[in-house]
Amino acid sequence: MWLAFYPLWFFTFLLGLCSLFMMIRHMKYLRLHWKTYIWPAFAFIVTVSLLVYPILRRYLIVKDLMGPRQWAEISVFLPTWQTYLLPTAESVFYRSLLFDKFSPLFLRHSELCMFSGFVVLAAPILFLLTRRVDKVDSKWASLMSGILFGLLTLMILTLRWGVDVSSFSLWQMVIERVPGANAIRAVGRVSLTLQLFSALLLSYSLTVIQGRFKQGWIISMALAISVLMENAVVHRYVFPVAMSEDRIAALAAEIEASGKNCSVFHRSFQPDSFPFRE
C-alpha cells in the first residue's frame, strides 16, 4: 500500500509544480483561451482522483490511526547531495574505486542509495544545451522546461543541509502546508519520480541531438550505453512480501494474546538477516 502511495504522491506533487510553471509562463495565452482547456482539465482531475482514491483512502485510514510522522523520524531519511553523487558499493562500474572506504554509513541504507549515474544527473544541463538548438518542436521544448522546473524544485525542497541536529531542510515547510506530505517517512523514495522525469529530459535531448547533428546517433548511443553501465549493480536488496506477512501475523498473535484491555503495545522485530543493521 505505501509502495504505491509514495511514488503517487511525489508524482502528483511534481506534476503540480510543472503545471504551475506552465501556467505562469503562458498566462497571457490561457487568459485568451481558458474556455478551451477548462473542461478537459476538469475531466482529467476528476478521472485521476477517482483512480487514486482507493489507494489514498486505505493509506489515510491507517495514517489517522497512527497519527502524522514526526520530524525527527522524517529528517533522517532526507537525501543530501552525497546521496545523489556517490555511487554505492554494489555498483559494477564504480566498485573498483572502493567507495566503501569513504562513503558515509547512511549511504548504505537502501532508502538513501539514490545515485542514478552522472549522465542522468547531467540531464538538466544537457537539456539546456540542446534547448538552444531545437527550433522545430517548440511545444515539446516548452513542456520539457516545465518538467525541468518541477524536477529541480522538488530536489531542492527534499534536500537536507547539514548533519545531525544542525541539519536544515525546506521539506519541513512542505509537510506543514501540503496535504499528505507528513505521512511520508522515507522521503528518499522521491528518487523514483526524479529518475522518471530525468529520463524524459534525457530522451528529449537525445532526440534533438539525433535530428540536428550528422553523427548525432553516435552521441546518443554512447550516452544511452553509459546510463546502463552506471546503473548496473552487483546485486540488489529484495524484501519478500512473505517475510513482512510473517512478521505481521506474529505481531497480531502477540497482541491477541496480550488481552483486550491492553491499551499500549510495542514490539520491535529485528531479525539478524535484515540488511543495514549495524
Coordinates of C-alpha atoms in Angstrom, one line a residue:
M1 CA 0.0 0.0 0.0
W2 CA 2.7 2.5 1.0
L3 CA 4.8 1.4 -2.0
A4 CA 2.0 2.8 -4.2
F5 CA 1.3 5.9 -2.1
Y6 CA 4.8 7.3 -2.0
P7 CA 5.5 7.4 -5.8
L8 CA 1.9 8.5 -6.5
W9 CA 2.2 11.5 -4.1
F10 CA 5.6 12.6 -5.3
F11 CA 4.5 12.2 -9.0
T12 CA 1.4 14.3 -8.3
F13 CA 3.4 17.0 -6.4
L14 CA 6.0 17.3 -9.2
L15 CA 3.3 17.3 -11.8
G16 CA 1.7 20.2 -9.9
L17 CA 4.9 22.1 -9.9
C18 CA 5.3 21.6 -13.7
S19 CA 1.7 22.7 -14.3
L20 CA 2.3 25.8 -12.1
F21 CA 5.3 26.8 -14.2
M22 CA 3.5 26.3 -17.5
M23 CA 0.5 28.3 -16.3
I24 CA 2.7 31.2 -15.2
R25 CA 4.7 31.1 -18.3
H26 CA 1.7 31.1 -20.7
M27 CA -0.7 33.1 -18.6
K28 CA -1.5 35.5 -21.4
Y29 CA -2.4 32.7 -23.8
L30 CA -4.5 31.0 -21.1
R31 CA -6.5 34.1 -20.4
L32 CA -7.5 34.2 -24.1
H33 CA -8.3 30.5 -24.5
W34 CA -9.3 29.4 -21.0
K35 CA -12.7 28.1 -22.2
T36 CA -10.9 25.6 -24.5
Y37 CA -9.0 24.0 -21.7
I38 CA -11.2 24.3 -18.6
W39 CA -13.3 21.2 -19.2
P40 CA -10.5 18.9 -20.4
A41 CA -8.6 19.9 -17.3
F42 CA -11.6 19.4 -15.0
A43 CA -12.2 15.9 -16.6
F44 CA -8.5 15.0 -16.1
I45 CA -8.6 16.0 -12.4
V46 CA -11.8 14.1 -11.7
T47 CA -10.6 10.9 -13.5
V48 CA -7.2 10.9 -11.7
S49 CA -9.0 11.5 -8.4
L50 CA -11.3 8.5 -8.9
L51 CA -8.4 6.3 -9.9
V52 CA -6.2 7.1 -6.9
Y53 CA -8.9 7.4 -4.3
P54 CA -8.9 3.6 -3.4
I55 CA -5.2 3.7 -2.7
L56 CA -5.3 7.0 -0.8
R57 CA -8.3 6.0 1.3
R58 CA -6.7 2.9 2.7
Y59 CA -3.5 4.7 3.5
L60 CA -5.2 7.7 5.1
I61 CA -7.3 5.4 7.3
V62 CA -4.0 3.9 8.7
K63 CA -2.5 7.4 9.0
D64 CA -5.5 8.7 11.0
L65 CA -5.0 5.8 13.5
M66 CA -1.2 6.2 13.8
G67 CA -1.0 10.0 13.5
P68 CA 1.4 12.0 11.3
R69 CA 5.1 11.3 11.1
Q70 CA 7.3 13.3 13.5
W71 CA 10.0 15.5 12.0
A72 CA 12.8 13.6 13.8
E73 CA 11.6 10.4 12.1
I74 CA 11.4 12.0 8.7
S75 CA 14.6 14.1 8.7
V76 CA 17.0 11.0 8.9
F77 CA 15.5 9.8 5.6
L78 CA 16.0 13.1 3.7
P79 CA 18.5 12.9 0.9
T80 CA 21.7 15.0 0.8
W81 CA 24.0 16.0 -2.1
Q82 CA 26.0 12.8 -1.3
T83 CA 23.1 10.5 -1.8
Y84 CA 22.9 11.8 -5.4
L85 CA 26.6 12.0 -6.2
L86 CA 28.2 9.0 -4.5
P87 CA 27.8 5.6 -6.2
T88 CA 27.0 2.6 -3.9
A89 CA 29.5 -0.1 -3.1
E90 CA 27.4 -2.5 -5.2
S91 CA 28.0 -0.6 -8.4
V92 CA 29.6 -2.7 -11.1
F93 CA 31.2 0.2 -12.9
Y94 CA 32.4 2.1 -9.8
R95 CA 33.1 -0.5 -7.1
S96 CA 36.8 -0.7 -8.1
L97 CA 37.2 2.8 -6.8
L98 CA 36.5 1.5 -3.3
F99 CA 33.7 3.8 -2.4
D100 CA 33.1 1.7 0.7
K101 CA 36.3 3.3 2.2
F102 CA 35.0 6.8 2.4
S103 CA 31.2 6.8 1.8
P104 CA 29.2 7.6 5.0
L105 CA 27.4 4.8 6.7
F106 CA 24.0 6.2 6.0
L107 CA 24.6 5.8 2.2
R108 CA 24.4 2.0 2.8
H109 CA 20.8 2.3 3.6
S110 CA 18.6 1.3 0.7
E111 CA 16.4 4.3 1.1
L112 CA 19.3 6.7 0.6
C113 CA 21.1 4.9 -2.3
M114 CA 19.9 7.4 -4.9
F115 CA 22.8 7.5 -7.3
S116 CA 21.4 7.1 -10.9
G117 CA 24.6 7.9 -12.8
F118 CA 26.3 11.1 -13.9
V119 CA 24.7 11.0 -17.3
V120 CA 21.2 11.1 -15.7
L121 CA 22.4 13.8 -13.2
A122 CA 23.6 15.8 -16.2
A123 CA 20.2 15.5 -18.0
P124 CA 19.1 19.1 -17.0
I125 CA 22.4 20.6 -18.3
L126 CA 22.2 18.6 -21.5
F127 CA 18.6 19.7 -21.9
L128 CA 19.6 23.4 -21.6
L129 CA 22.3 22.9 -24.2
T130 CA 20.0 21.1 -26.7
R131 CA 17.1 23.5 -26.0
R132 CA 19.1 26.3 -27.7
V133 CA 19.4 24.4 -31.0
D134 CA 15.8 22.9 -31.0
K135 CA 13.9 25.2 -33.4
V136 CA 11.5 22.6 -34.8
D137 CA 9.2 21.4 -31.9
S138 CA 8.9 24.3 -29.6
K139 CA 5.8 22.8 -27.8
W140 CA 7.8 19.9 -26.6
A141 CA 10.6 22.2 -25.6
S142 CA 8.2 24.3 -23.5
L143 CA 6.8 21.2 -21.8
M144 CA 10.3 19.9 -21.0
S145 CA 11.1 23.4 -19.5
G146 CA 8.2 22.9 -17.1
I147 CA 9.5 19.4 -16.2
L148 CA 12.9 20.8 -15.6
F149 CA 11.5 23.4 -13.2
G150 CA 9.5 20.8 -11.3
L151 CA 12.5 18.4 -11.1
L152 CA 14.9 21.0 -9.7
T153 CA 12.3 22.4 -7.3
L154 CA 11.5 19.0 -5.9
M155 CA 15.2 18.2 -5.5
I156 CA 15.9 21.4 -3.6
L157 CA 12.8 21.0 -1.4
T158 CA 13.8 17.5 -0.3
L159 CA 17.5 18.1 0.3
R160 CA 18.8 18.0 3.8
W161 CA 21.6 20.6 4.5
G162 CA 24.0 19.8 7.3
V163 CA 24.2 16.8 9.7
D164 CA 22.5 15.7 12.9
V165 CA 20.7 18.3 15.0
S166 CA 22.2 21.2 12.9
S167 CA 20.6 20.0 9.7
F168 CA 18.1 22.1 7.8
S169 CA 15.6 21.3 5.1
L170 CA 12.8 23.1 3.3
W171 CA 10.9 19.9 3.4
Q172 CA 9.8 20.8 7.0
M173 CA 7.9 23.8 5.5
V174 CA 6.3 21.4 2.9
I175 CA 5.0 18.9 5.4
E176 CA 3.4 21.7 7.4
R177 CA 1.4 23.1 4.4
V178 CA 0.9 20.4 1.8
P179 CA -1.7 17.7 2.5
G180 CA -0.3 14.2 2.7
A181 CA 3.3 15.2 3.0
N182 CA 3.6 14.5 6.7
A183 CA 2.5 10.9 6.1
I184 CA 5.7 10.2 4.1
R185 CA 8.6 8.8 6.2
A186 CA 11.0 7.5 3.5
V187 CA 11.4 10.8 1.5
G188 CA 14.3 9.2 -0.3
R189 CA 11.8 7.3 -2.4
V190 CA 11.4 10.6 -4.3
S191 CA 14.3 9.2 -6.4
L192 CA 11.8 7.1 -8.4
T193 CA 9.9 10.2 -9.5
L194 CA 13.0 12.2 -10.1
Q195 CA 14.5 9.5 -12.3
L196 CA 11.4 9.2 -14.4
F197 CA 11.3 12.9 -15.2
S198 CA 15.1 13.0 -15.7
A199 CA 14.6 10.2 -18.2
L200 CA 12.1 12.3 -20.1
L201 CA 14.6 15.2 -20.3
L202 CA 17.3 12.9 -21.4
S203 CA 15.1 11.3 -24.1
Y204 CA 14.2 14.7 -25.4
S205 CA 17.8 15.8 -25.5
L206 CA 18.9 12.6 -27.3
T207 CA 16.1 13.1 -29.9
V208 CA 17.3 16.7 -30.6
I209 CA 20.9 15.6 -30.9
Q210 CA 20.0 12.9 -33.5
G211 CA 17.9 15.3 -35.5
R212 CA 20.3 18.3 -35.5
F213 CA 23.7 16.7 -35.9
K214 CA 25.0 14.5 -38.7
Q215 CA 26.6 12.0 -36.3
G216 CA 24.1 12.6 -33.5
W217 CA 23.1 8.9 -33.3
I218 CA 26.7 8.0 -32.2
I219 CA 26.5 10.5 -29.3
S220 CA 23.0 9.3 -28.4
M221 CA 24.1 5.7 -28.4
A222 CA 27.2 6.4 -26.3
L223 CA 25.1 8.3 -23.7
A224 CA 22.4 5.5 -23.6
I225 CA 25.1 2.8 -23.0
S226 CA 26.7 5.0 -20.3
V227 CA 23.4 5.1 -18.5
L228 CA 23.1 1.3 -18.5
M229 CA 26.7 0.9 -17.3
E230 CA 26.4 3.4 -14.5
N231 CA 23.2 1.8 -13.2
A232 CA 24.4 -1.8 -13.2
V233 CA 24.9 -3.3 -9.7
V234 CA 26.3 -6.5 -8.4
H235 CA 23.1 -7.3 -6.5
R236 CA 20.1 -5.6 -5.3
Y237 CA 18.2 -5.9 -2.0
V238 CA 14.8 -7.6 -2.1
F239 CA 12.3 -7.5 0.7
P240 CA 10.0 -10.5 0.2
V241 CA 6.3 -9.9 0.9
A242 CA 6.1 -13.2 2.7
M243 CA 8.7 -12.0 5.3
S244 CA 6.6 -9.0 6.1
E245 CA 3.4 -11.0 6.2
D246 CA 5.0 -13.5 8.7
R247 CA 6.1 -10.6 11.0
I248 CA 2.6 -9.1 10.8
A249 CA 1.0 -12.4 11.6
A250 CA 3.3 -13.0 14.6
L251 CA 2.7 -9.5 15.9
A252 CA -1.1 -9.9 15.6
A253 CA -0.9 -13.2 17.6
E254 CA 1.1 -11.4 20.4
I255 CA -1.4 -8.6 20.5
E256 CA -4.3 -11.0 20.7
A257 CA -2.6 -13.0 23.5
S258 CA -1.9 -9.8 25.5
G259 CA -5.7 -9.3 26.1
K260 CA -8.3 -6.8 25.0
N261 CA -7.6 -4.5 27.9
C262 CA -4.1 -3.7 26.7
S263 CA -4.0 0.0 25.7
V264 CA -0.4 0.2 24.6
F265 CA 1.7 -2.5 22.8
H266 CA 5.2 -2.2 21.4
R267 CA 7.2 -5.0 19.7
S268 CA 10.3 -4.4 17.6
F269 CA 11.2 -7.1 15.1
Q270 CA 14.9 -7.0 14.1
P271 CA 15.9 -10.3 12.5
D272 CA 19.6 -10.9 12.0
S273 CA 19.1 -11.3 8.3
F274 CA 17.7 -7.8 7.9
P275 CA 20.2 -5.6 6.0
F276 CA 21.7 -2.3 7.1
R277 CA 21.5 -3.2 10.8
E278 CA 24.9 -2.3 12.2

